[in-house]
Amino acid sequence: EPEVTQTPSHQVTQMGQEVILRCVPISNHLYFYWYRQILGQKVEFLVSFYNNEISEKSEIFDDQFSVERPDGSNFTLKIRSTKLEDSAMYFCASSEKALYNEQFFGPGTRLTVL
Amino acid sequence: AQSVTQLGSHVSVSEGALVLLRCNYSSSVPPYLFWYVQYPNQGLQLLLKYTTGATLVKGINGFEAEFKKSETSFHLTKPSAHMSDAAEYFCAVRHSGYSTLTFGKGTMLLVSP
């Protein structure tokens, strides 16, 4: 069964460093998403991506964040200069279509900023 | 803005007992509603969804949920809990015309023998 994969499963970084979280969506899906969950809080939407551009983004997704689909399979989230409050579980998701299709989630990357 | 409230961060039941996980949403327009489950070290898996039509929705693993517009609720139930149901459950809402999901904080279901 096709699934969304994410690497690494756990990333530890120093404050101020850049991190790149990687996701491989399901191959025939066209819409991609990043969500995050700070420990003990809600899963929050960050950004959606379609046709090589951002289609929606939340207030959380500021200039420190960027997304890219560098090739036909990967979808990445970059945080330019990490802050302590960026520590969270980051989930990638993909869907075949935008509005009426299920979003399939990856297992998440736990980011710890020290 | 839409929001989702899940009552109880932890719910404990005995094996064989009824499972009831509560979800209330706030929305000015009819939403699409979802329940996801997360097992340890795995991603979020869709249990069931309500879009339109029948308000009682059946999902995988014997779970079901009923959309009650008058109560703005979408509670998740299962008649008889199994040990394998122990996981974290998330209620989510999506509004028509938007693709993004708004999640609740999640409820951890604990099942004891």
Short mmCIF file of C-alpha atoms in Angstrom, two decimals:
data_model
loop_
_atom_site.label_atom_id
_atom_site.label_comp_id
_atom_site.label_asym_id
_atom_site.label_seq_id
_atom_site.Cartn_x
_atom_site.Cartn_y
_atom_site.Cartn_z
CA GLU A 1 0.00 0.00 0.00
CA PRO A 2 1.46 3.39 -0.95
CA GLU A 3 2.42 5.63 1.94
CA VAL A 4 3.95 8.98 2.71
CA THR A 5 7.48 8.73 4.10
CA GLN A 6 9.46 11.30 6.06
CA THR A 7 13.12 11.60 6.95
CA PRO A 8 14.69 11.89 9.39
CA SER A 9 12.44 10.52 12.11
CA HIS A 10 14.21 12.70 14.67
CA GLN A 11 16.35 15.80 14.08
CA VAL A 12 18.27 17.60 16.79
CA THR A 13 19.73 21.00 15.98
CA GLN A 14 21.18 24.05 17.64
CA MET A 15 19.21 27.27 17.76
CA GLY A 16 19.96 29.42 14.72
CA GLN A 17 20.83 26.51 12.46
CA GLU A 18 19.02 25.68 9.25
CA VAL A 19 17.14 22.41 8.98
CA ILE A 20 15.53 20.66 6.06
CA LEU A 21 12.79 18.13 6.66
CA ARG A 22 12.13 15.74 3.84
CA CYS A 23 8.99 14.02 2.66
CA VAL A 24 8.19 11.66 -0.17
CA PRO A 25 4.46 11.95 -0.97
CA ILE A 26 2.44 9.22 -2.61
CA SER A 27 3.49 9.12 -6.23
CA ASN A 28 0.25 10.08 -8.02
CA HIS A 29 -0.72 12.78 -5.52
CA LEU A 30 -0.69 16.40 -6.59
CA TYR A 31 -1.33 18.31 -3.35
CA PHE A 32 1.14 18.45 -0.52
CA TYR A 33 0.92 19.78 3.02
CA TRP A 34 2.98 20.41 6.12
CA TYR A 35 1.49 20.41 9.60
CA ARG A 36 3.18 20.59 12.96
CA GLN A 37 2.32 19.61 16.52
CA ILE A 38 4.07 21.21 19.45
CA LEU A 39 4.14 18.83 22.39
CA GLY A 40 0.81 18.89 24.19
CA GLN A 41 -0.83 21.16 21.63
CA LYS A 42 -2.98 20.82 18.53
CA VAL A 43 -1.85 19.69 15.13
CA GLU A 44 -1.56 22.97 13.20
CA PHE A 45 -1.61 23.60 9.47
CA LEU A 46 1.49 25.27 8.06
CA VAL A 47 1.30 25.27 4.27
CA SER A 48 -0.19 23.60 1.23
CA PHE A 49 1.53 23.27 -2.13
CA TYR A 50 0.25 22.55 -5.60
CA ASN A 51 1.67 22.90 -9.07
CA ASN A 52 5.03 24.08 -7.72
CA GLU A 53 3.65 26.92 -5.68
CA ILE A 54 2.15 27.60 -2.29
CA SER A 55 -1.64 27.52 -2.41
CA GLU A 56 -2.40 28.29 1.23
CA LYS A 57 -0.34 29.12 4.29
CA SER A 58 -1.01 29.87 7.93
CA GLU A 59 0.24 32.71 10.11
CA ILE A 60 2.86 30.34 11.49
CA PHE A 61 4.48 29.99 8.06
CA ASP A 62 6.56 33.16 8.12
CA ASP A 63 9.71 34.12 6.22
CA GLN A 64 11.76 31.61 8.22
CA PHE A 65 9.96 28.77 6.48
CA SER A 66 10.06 27.68 2.88
CA VAL A 67 8.90 24.66 0.92
CA GLU A 68 10.20 23.14 -2.24
CA ARG A 69 9.64 20.23 -4.54
CA PRO A 70 13.18 19.87 -5.84
CA ASP A 71 12.47 16.85 -8.01
CA GLY A 72 9.57 14.61 -8.96
CA SER A 73 9.43 12.79 -5.67
CA ASN A 74 10.61 14.89 -2.72
CA PHE A 75 8.80 17.68 -0.88
CA THR A 76 10.88 19.61 1.64
CA LEU A 77 10.29 22.05 4.47
CA LYS A 78 13.20 24.34 5.30
CA ILE A 79 13.53 26.37 8.47
CA ARG A 80 16.26 28.95 7.92
CA SER A 81 17.20 29.88 11.47
CA THR A 82 15.61 27.61 14.01
CA LYS A 83 14.22 28.89 17.29
CA LEU A 84 13.50 26.98 20.47
CA GLU A 85 9.78 27.29 19.78
CA ASP A 86 10.19 25.45 16.48
CA SER A 87 10.62 22.22 18.45
CA ALA A 88 7.68 20.09 17.39
CA MET A 89 6.56 17.06 15.42
CA TYR A 90 6.28 17.97 11.75
CA PHE A 91 3.87 15.98 9.60
CA CYS A 92 3.83 15.87 5.83
CA ALA A 93 0.63 14.92 4.01
CA SER A 94 -0.46 14.48 0.43
CA SER A 95 -3.73 14.10 -1.41
CA GLU A 96 -4.70 13.22 -4.95
CA LYS A 97 -7.04 16.18 -5.23
CA ALA A 98 -7.51 19.21 -2.99
CA LEU A 99 -11.02 19.54 -1.75
CA TYR A 100 -12.66 16.17 -1.57
CA ASN A 101 -9.88 13.71 -1.07
CA GLU A 102 -8.38 12.24 2.02
CA GLN A 103 -5.04 13.61 3.10
CA PHE A 104 -2.53 10.83 3.73
CA PHE A 105 -0.06 11.60 6.50
CA GLY A 106 3.52 10.54 7.03
CA PRO A 107 4.86 9.33 10.40
CA GLY A 108 6.34 12.70 11.24
CA THR A 109 9.76 14.16 12.01
CA ARG A 110 10.42 15.16 15.58
CA LEU A 111 12.49 18.36 15.56
CA THR A 112 14.30 19.30 18.75
CA VAL A 113 15.96 22.71 18.88
CA LEU A 114 18.52 23.15 21.67
CA ALA B 1 -12.64 30.91 12.15
CA GLN B 2 -13.30 27.26 12.67
CA SER B 3 -12.11 25.40 15.76
CA VAL B 4 -12.31 21.91 17.15
CA THR B 5 -12.59 20.93 20.80
CA GLN B 6 -11.92 17.43 22.04
CA LEU B 7 -13.06 16.87 25.59
CA GLY B 8 -10.59 14.86 27.61
CA SER B 9 -6.92 14.51 26.76
CA HIS B 10 -7.06 10.92 28.04
CA VAL B 11 -9.91 8.41 28.09
CA SER B 12 -9.55 5.04 29.80
CA VAL B 13 -11.82 2.08 29.12
CA SER B 14 -11.76 -1.63 29.81
CA GLU B 15 -11.52 -4.11 26.99
CA GLY B 16 -15.04 -4.80 25.74
CA ALA B 17 -16.46 -1.54 27.03
CA LEU B 18 -18.02 1.22 24.95
CA VAL B 19 -15.64 3.81 23.54
CA LEU B 20 -16.88 7.40 23.35
CA LEU B 21 -14.54 10.17 22.25
CA ARG B 22 -16.06 13.62 22.11
CA CYS B 23 -15.56 16.27 19.46
CA ASN B 24 -17.29 19.62 19.09
CA TYR B 25 -16.63 22.12 16.37
CA SER B 26 -17.41 25.74 15.78
CA SER B 27 -18.35 26.74 12.28
CA SER B 28 -20.65 29.18 10.58
CA VAL B 29 -21.01 26.96 7.53
CA PRO B 30 -21.48 23.21 7.16
CA PRO B 31 -18.08 21.62 7.59
CA TYR B 32 -16.45 18.41 6.51
CA LEU B 33 -15.49 16.41 9.59
CA PHE B 34 -12.84 13.78 10.10
CA TRP B 35 -11.47 11.44 12.71
CA TYR B 36 -7.84 10.36 12.45
CA VAL B 37 -5.98 7.82 14.59
CA GLN B 38 -2.28 7.80 15.35
CA TYR B 39 -0.57 4.65 16.57
CA PRO B 40 2.88 5.00 18.17
CA ASN B 41 5.59 6.01 15.69
CA GLN B 42 3.13 6.10 12.81
CA GLY B 43 1.39 8.80 10.80
CA LEU B 44 -2.19 9.95 11.10
CA GLN B 45 -4.59 7.43 9.56
CA LEU B 46 -8.11 8.36 8.50
CA LEU B 47 -10.78 6.49 10.49
CA LEU B 48 -13.85 8.07 8.93
CA LYS B 49 -15.18 11.26 7.44
CA TYR B 50 -18.43 13.15 7.06
CA THR B 51 -18.93 15.29 3.97
CA THR B 52 -22.58 15.25 3.01
CA GLY B 53 -25.52 12.85 3.19
CA ALA B 54 -26.08 10.34 5.98
CA THR B 55 -25.16 11.79 9.34
CA LEU B 56 -24.11 8.44 10.82
CA VAL B 57 -20.77 7.54 9.33
CA LYS B 58 -19.09 4.16 9.63
CA GLY B 59 -15.34 3.85 9.49
CA ILE B 60 -12.60 1.29 9.80
CA ASN B 61 -12.00 -1.00 12.78
CA GLY B 62 -15.65 -0.84 13.91
CA PHE B 63 -15.69 2.87 14.67
CA GLU B 64 -18.54 5.19 13.78
CA ALA B 65 -19.44 8.82 14.34
CA GLU B 66 -22.61 10.84 14.11
CA PHE B 67 -22.78 14.40 12.81
CA LYS B 68 -25.24 16.39 14.92
CA LYS B 69 -25.61 19.86 13.49
CA SER B 70 -27.84 21.09 16.35
CA GLU B 71 -25.16 20.13 18.86
CA THR B 72 -22.18 20.98 16.60
CA SER B 73 -20.78 17.59 17.54
CA PHE B 74 -19.11 14.66 15.82
CA HIS B 75 -18.47 12.14 18.59
CA LEU B 76 -16.61 8.92 17.83
CA THR B 77 -17.92 5.63 19.20
CA LYS B 78 -17.15 1.94 19.16
CA PRO B 79 -19.38 -0.59 20.92
CA SER B 80 -16.59 -2.80 22.26
CA ALA B 81 -12.99 -1.70 22.79
CA HIS B 82 -10.05 -3.89 21.84
CA MET B 83 -6.55 -3.61 23.22
CA SER B 84 -5.41 -2.74 19.70
CA ASP B 85 -7.56 0.43 19.79
CA ALA B 86 -5.13 2.07 22.20
CA ALA B 87 -3.87 5.10 20.29
CA GLU B 88 -4.31 8.85 19.98
CA TYR B 89 -7.42 10.06 18.17
CA PHE B 90 -7.76 13.41 16.44
CA CYS B 91 -10.92 15.14 15.30
CA ALA B 92 -10.52 17.57 12.40
CA VAL B 93 -12.68 19.96 10.39
CA ARG B 94 -12.34 21.29 6.89
CA HIS B 95 -14.55 23.90 5.35
CA SER B 96 -16.00 23.66 1.89
CA GLY B 97 -13.72 25.41 -0.56
CA TYR B 98 -10.61 24.98 1.53
CA SER B 99 -8.20 22.09 1.60
CA THR B 100 -6.61 22.65 5.01
CA LEU B 101 -7.54 20.71 8.12
CA THR B 102 -8.06 22.21 11.57
CA PHE B 103 -7.37 19.66 14.27
CA GLY B 104 -8.37 19.19 17.86
CA LYS B 105 -5.74 18.55 20.53
CA GLY B 106 -6.25 14.83 20.40
CA THR B 107 -7.49 12.25 22.88
CA MET B 108 -5.34 9.37 24.04
CA LEU B 109 -7.41 6.21 24.37
CA LEU B 110 -6.12 3.75 26.96
CA VAL B 111 -7.56 0.22 26.99
CA SER B 112 -7.03 -2.01 30.00
CA PRO B 113 -7.53 -5.79 30.13
#
